[in-house]
PDB file of C-alpha atoms in Angstrom:
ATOM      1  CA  UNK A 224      51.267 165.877  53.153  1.00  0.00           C
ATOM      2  CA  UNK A 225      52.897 163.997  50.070  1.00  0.00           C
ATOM      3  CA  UNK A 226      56.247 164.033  52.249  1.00  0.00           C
ATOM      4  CA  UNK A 227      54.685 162.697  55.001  1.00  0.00           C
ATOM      5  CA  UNK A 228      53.036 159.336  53.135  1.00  0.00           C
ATOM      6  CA  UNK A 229      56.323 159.196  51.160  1.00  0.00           C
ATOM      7  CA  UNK A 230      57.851 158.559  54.169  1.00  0.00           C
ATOM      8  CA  UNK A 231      55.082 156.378  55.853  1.00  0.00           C
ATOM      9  CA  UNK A 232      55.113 154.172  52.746  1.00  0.00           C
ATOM     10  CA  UNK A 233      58.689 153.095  53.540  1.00  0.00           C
ATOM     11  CA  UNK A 234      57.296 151.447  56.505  1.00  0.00           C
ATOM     12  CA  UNK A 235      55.390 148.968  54.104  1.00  0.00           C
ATOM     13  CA  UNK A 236      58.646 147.010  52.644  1.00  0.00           C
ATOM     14  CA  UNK A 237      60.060 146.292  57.022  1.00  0.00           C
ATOM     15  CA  UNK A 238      60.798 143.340  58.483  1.00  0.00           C
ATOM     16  CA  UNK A 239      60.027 141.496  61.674  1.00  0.00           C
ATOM     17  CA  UNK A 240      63.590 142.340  62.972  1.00  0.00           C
ATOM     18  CA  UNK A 241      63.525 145.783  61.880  1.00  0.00           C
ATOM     19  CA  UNK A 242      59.403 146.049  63.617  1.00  0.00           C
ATOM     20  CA  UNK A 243      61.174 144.415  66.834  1.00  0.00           C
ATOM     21  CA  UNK A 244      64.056 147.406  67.567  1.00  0.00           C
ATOM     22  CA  UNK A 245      61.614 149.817  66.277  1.00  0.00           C
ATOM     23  CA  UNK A 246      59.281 148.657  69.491  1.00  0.00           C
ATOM     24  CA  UNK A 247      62.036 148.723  71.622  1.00  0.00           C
ATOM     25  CA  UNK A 248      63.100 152.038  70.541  1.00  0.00           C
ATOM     26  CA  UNK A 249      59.471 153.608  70.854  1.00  0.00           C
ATOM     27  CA  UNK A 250      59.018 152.255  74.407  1.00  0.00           C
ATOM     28  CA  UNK A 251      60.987 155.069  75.882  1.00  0.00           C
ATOM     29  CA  UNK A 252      58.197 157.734  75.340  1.00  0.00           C
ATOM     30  CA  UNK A 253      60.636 160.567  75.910  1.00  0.00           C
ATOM     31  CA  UNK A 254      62.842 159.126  73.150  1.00  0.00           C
ATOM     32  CA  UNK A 255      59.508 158.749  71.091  1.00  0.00           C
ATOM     33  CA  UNK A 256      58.880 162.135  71.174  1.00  0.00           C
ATOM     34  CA  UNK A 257      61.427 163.993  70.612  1.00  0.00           C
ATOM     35  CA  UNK A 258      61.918 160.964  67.794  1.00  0.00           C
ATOM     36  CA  UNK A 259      58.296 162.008  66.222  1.00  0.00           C
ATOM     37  CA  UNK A 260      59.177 166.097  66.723  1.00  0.00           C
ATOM     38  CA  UNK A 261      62.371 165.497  64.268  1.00  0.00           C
ATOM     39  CA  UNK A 262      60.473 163.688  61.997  1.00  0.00           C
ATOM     40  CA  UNK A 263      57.801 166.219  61.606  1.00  0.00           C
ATOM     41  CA  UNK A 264      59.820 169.230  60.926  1.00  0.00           C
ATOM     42  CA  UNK A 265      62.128 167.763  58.409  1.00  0.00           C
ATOM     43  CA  UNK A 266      59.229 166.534  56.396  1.00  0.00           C
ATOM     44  CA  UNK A 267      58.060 169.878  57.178  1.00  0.00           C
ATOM     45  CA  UNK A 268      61.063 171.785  55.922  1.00  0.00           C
ATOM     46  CA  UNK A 269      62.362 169.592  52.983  1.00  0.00           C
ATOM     47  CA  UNK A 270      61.729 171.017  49.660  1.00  0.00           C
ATOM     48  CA  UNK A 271      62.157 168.026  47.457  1.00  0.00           C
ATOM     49  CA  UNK A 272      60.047 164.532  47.650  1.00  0.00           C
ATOM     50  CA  UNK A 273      63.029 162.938  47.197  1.00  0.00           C
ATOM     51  CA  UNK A 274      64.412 164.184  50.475  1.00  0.00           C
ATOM     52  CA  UNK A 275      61.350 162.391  52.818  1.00  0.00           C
ATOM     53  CA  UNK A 276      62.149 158.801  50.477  1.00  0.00           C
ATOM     54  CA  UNK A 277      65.912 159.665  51.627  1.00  0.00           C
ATOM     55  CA  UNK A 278      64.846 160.460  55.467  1.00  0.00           C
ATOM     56  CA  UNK A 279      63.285 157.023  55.897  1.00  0.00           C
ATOM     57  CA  UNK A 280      66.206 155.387  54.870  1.00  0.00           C
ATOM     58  CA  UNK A 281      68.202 157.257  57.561  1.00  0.00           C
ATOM     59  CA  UNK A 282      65.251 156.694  59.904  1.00  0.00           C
ATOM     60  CA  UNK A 283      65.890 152.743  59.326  1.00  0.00           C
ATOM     61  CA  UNK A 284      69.666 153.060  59.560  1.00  0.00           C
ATOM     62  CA  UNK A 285      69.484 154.531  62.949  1.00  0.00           C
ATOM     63  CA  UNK A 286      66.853 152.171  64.260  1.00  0.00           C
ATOM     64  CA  UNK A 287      69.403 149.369  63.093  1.00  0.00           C
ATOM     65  CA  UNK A 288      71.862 151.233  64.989  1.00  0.00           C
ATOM     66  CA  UNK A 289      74.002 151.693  61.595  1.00  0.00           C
ATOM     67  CA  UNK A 290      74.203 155.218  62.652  1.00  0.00           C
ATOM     68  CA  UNK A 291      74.132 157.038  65.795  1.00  0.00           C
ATOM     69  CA  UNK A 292      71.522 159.185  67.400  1.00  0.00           C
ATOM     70  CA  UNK A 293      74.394 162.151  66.493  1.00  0.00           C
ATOM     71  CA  UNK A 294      74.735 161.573  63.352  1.00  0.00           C
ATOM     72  CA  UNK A 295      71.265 160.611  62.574  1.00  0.00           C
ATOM     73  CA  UNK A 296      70.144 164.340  63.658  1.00  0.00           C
ATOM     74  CA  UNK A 297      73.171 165.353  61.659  1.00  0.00           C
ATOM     75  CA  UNK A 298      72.042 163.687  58.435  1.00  0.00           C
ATOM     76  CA  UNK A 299      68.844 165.562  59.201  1.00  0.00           C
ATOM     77  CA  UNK A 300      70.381 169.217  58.822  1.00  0.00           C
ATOM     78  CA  UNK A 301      72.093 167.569  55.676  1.00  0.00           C
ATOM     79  CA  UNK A 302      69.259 166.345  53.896  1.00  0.00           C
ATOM     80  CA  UNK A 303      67.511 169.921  54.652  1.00  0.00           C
ATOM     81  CA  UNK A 304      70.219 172.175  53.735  1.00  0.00           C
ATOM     82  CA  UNK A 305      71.927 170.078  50.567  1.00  0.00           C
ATOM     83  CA  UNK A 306      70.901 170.636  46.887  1.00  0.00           C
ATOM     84  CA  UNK A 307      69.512 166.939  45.745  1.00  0.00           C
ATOM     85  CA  UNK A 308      69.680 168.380  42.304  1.00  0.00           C
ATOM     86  CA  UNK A 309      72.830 167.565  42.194  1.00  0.00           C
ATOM     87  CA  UNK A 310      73.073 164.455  44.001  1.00  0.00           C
ATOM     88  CA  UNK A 311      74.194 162.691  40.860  1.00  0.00           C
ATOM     89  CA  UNK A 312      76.995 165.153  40.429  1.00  0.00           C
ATOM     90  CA  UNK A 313      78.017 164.622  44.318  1.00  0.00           C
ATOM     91  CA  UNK A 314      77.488 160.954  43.671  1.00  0.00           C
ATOM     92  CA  UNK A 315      79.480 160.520  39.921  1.00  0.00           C
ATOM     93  CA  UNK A 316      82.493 162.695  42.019  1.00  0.00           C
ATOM     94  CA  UNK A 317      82.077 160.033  44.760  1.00  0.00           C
ATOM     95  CA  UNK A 318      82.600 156.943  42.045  1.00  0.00           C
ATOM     96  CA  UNK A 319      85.090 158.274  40.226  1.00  0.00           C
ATOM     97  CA  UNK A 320      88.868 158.105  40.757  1.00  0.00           C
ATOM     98  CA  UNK A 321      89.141 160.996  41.113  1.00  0.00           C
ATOM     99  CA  UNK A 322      90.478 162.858  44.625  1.00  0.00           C
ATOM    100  CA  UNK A 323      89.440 166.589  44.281  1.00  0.00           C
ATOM    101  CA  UNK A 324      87.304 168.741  42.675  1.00  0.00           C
ATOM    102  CA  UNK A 325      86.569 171.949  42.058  1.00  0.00           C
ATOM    103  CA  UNK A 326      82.559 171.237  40.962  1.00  0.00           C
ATOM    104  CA  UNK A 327      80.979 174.614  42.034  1.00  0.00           C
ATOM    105  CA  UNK A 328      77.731 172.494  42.044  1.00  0.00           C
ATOM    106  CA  UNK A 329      78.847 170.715  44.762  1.00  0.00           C
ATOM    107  CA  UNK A 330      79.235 173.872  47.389  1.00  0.00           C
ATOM    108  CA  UNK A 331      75.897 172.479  49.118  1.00  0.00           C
ATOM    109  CA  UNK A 332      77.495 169.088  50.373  1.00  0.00           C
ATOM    110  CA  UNK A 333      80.587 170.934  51.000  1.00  0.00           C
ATOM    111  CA  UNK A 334      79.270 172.993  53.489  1.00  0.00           C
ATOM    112  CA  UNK A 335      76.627 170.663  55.802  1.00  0.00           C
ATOM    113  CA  UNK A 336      80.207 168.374  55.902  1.00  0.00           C
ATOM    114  CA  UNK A 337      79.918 165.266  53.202  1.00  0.00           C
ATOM    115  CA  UNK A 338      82.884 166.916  51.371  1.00  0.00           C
ATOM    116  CA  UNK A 339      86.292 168.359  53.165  1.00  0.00           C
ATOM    117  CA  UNK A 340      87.174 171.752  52.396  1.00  0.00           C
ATOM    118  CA  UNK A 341      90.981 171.459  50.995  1.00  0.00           C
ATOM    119  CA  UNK A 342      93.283 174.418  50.191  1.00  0.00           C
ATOM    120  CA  UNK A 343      95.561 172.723  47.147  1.00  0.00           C
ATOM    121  CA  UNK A 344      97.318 175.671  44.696  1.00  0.00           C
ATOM    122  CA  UNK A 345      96.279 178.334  46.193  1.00  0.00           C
ATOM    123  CA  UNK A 346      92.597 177.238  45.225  1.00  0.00           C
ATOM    124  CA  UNK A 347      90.286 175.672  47.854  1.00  0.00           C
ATOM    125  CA  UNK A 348      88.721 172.185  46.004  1.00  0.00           C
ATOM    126  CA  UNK A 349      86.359 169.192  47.364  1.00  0.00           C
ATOM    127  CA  UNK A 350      87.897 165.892  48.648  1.00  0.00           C
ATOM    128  CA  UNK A 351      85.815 163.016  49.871  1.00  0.00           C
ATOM    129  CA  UNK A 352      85.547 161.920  53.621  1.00  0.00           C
ATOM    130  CA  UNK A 353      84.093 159.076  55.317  1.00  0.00           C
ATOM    131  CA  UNK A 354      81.049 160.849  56.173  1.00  0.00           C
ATOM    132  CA  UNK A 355      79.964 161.846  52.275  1.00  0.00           C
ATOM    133  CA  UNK A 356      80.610 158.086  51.736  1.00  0.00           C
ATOM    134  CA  UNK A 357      78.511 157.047  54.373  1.00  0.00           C
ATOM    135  CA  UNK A 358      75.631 159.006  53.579  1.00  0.00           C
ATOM    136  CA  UNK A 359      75.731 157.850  49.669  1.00  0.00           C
ATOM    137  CA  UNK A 360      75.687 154.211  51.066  1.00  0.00           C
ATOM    138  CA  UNK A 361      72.956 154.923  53.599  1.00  0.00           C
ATOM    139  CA  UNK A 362      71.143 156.354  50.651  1.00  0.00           C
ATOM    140  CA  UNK A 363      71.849 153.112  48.450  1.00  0.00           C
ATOM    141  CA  UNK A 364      73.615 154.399  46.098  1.00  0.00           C
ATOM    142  CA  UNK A 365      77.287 153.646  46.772  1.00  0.00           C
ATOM    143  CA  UNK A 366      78.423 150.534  47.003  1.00  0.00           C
TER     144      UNK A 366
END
């Protein structure tokens, strides 16, 4: 239930504009639907609060049509599957200079596809792609 209003509050702080494409998105009741199904069972499965705050700001960036229908359902499985206990670690990785790293702690982003797998020494290390970047700016904190 917390999830849920979590998410619901985010709908407090929108705009006319954003109101506007929301309608027009909802008119398609098919579209609503299967819209409102998603929603449900990723509130339902999340396991961090944090996670539902996170989901609304995806929610918003594919109403704006910042992200596709794709790879709004893909940032979906992401924010289910990856450890936001470390999203400061995934993020400080992301700010730094640095290209690689070998941050066990990071193994969750790795593998739902915001890092790239790269074989470099014989080892297999974390590089950033476009998609990790993407999702930290989506999330509002990347610049």
């Amino acid at each position: 239930m917390e999830k849920t209003l979590l998410f619901l509050k985010g709908f407090e702080s929108i705009d006319d504009n954003f109101k506007n494409k929301f309608d027009k998105v909802i008119a398609n009741q098919d579209y609503k639907k299967n819209l409102e199904e998603k929603l449900i069972i990723a509130l339902d499965r999340f396991d961090e609060l944090a996670k539902a705050d996170a989901l609304f700001k995806f929610f918003v960036a594919h109403i704006n049509n910042e992200i596709t229908h794709q790879e709004f359902l893909h940032y979906l499985y992401v924010l289910d599957k990856a450890d936001f206990h470390n999203i400061e670690k995934f993020l400080n990785f992301y700010a730094s200079n640095e290209d690689f790293t070998s941050d066990s702690r990071l193994n969750s982003f790795a593998f739902v596809g915001l890092l790239r797998l790269v074989t470099k020494l014989d080892q297999t290390v974390f590089g950033k792609n476009e998609f990790g970047s993407k999702f930290l700016k989506i999330l509002g904190l990347l610049a």
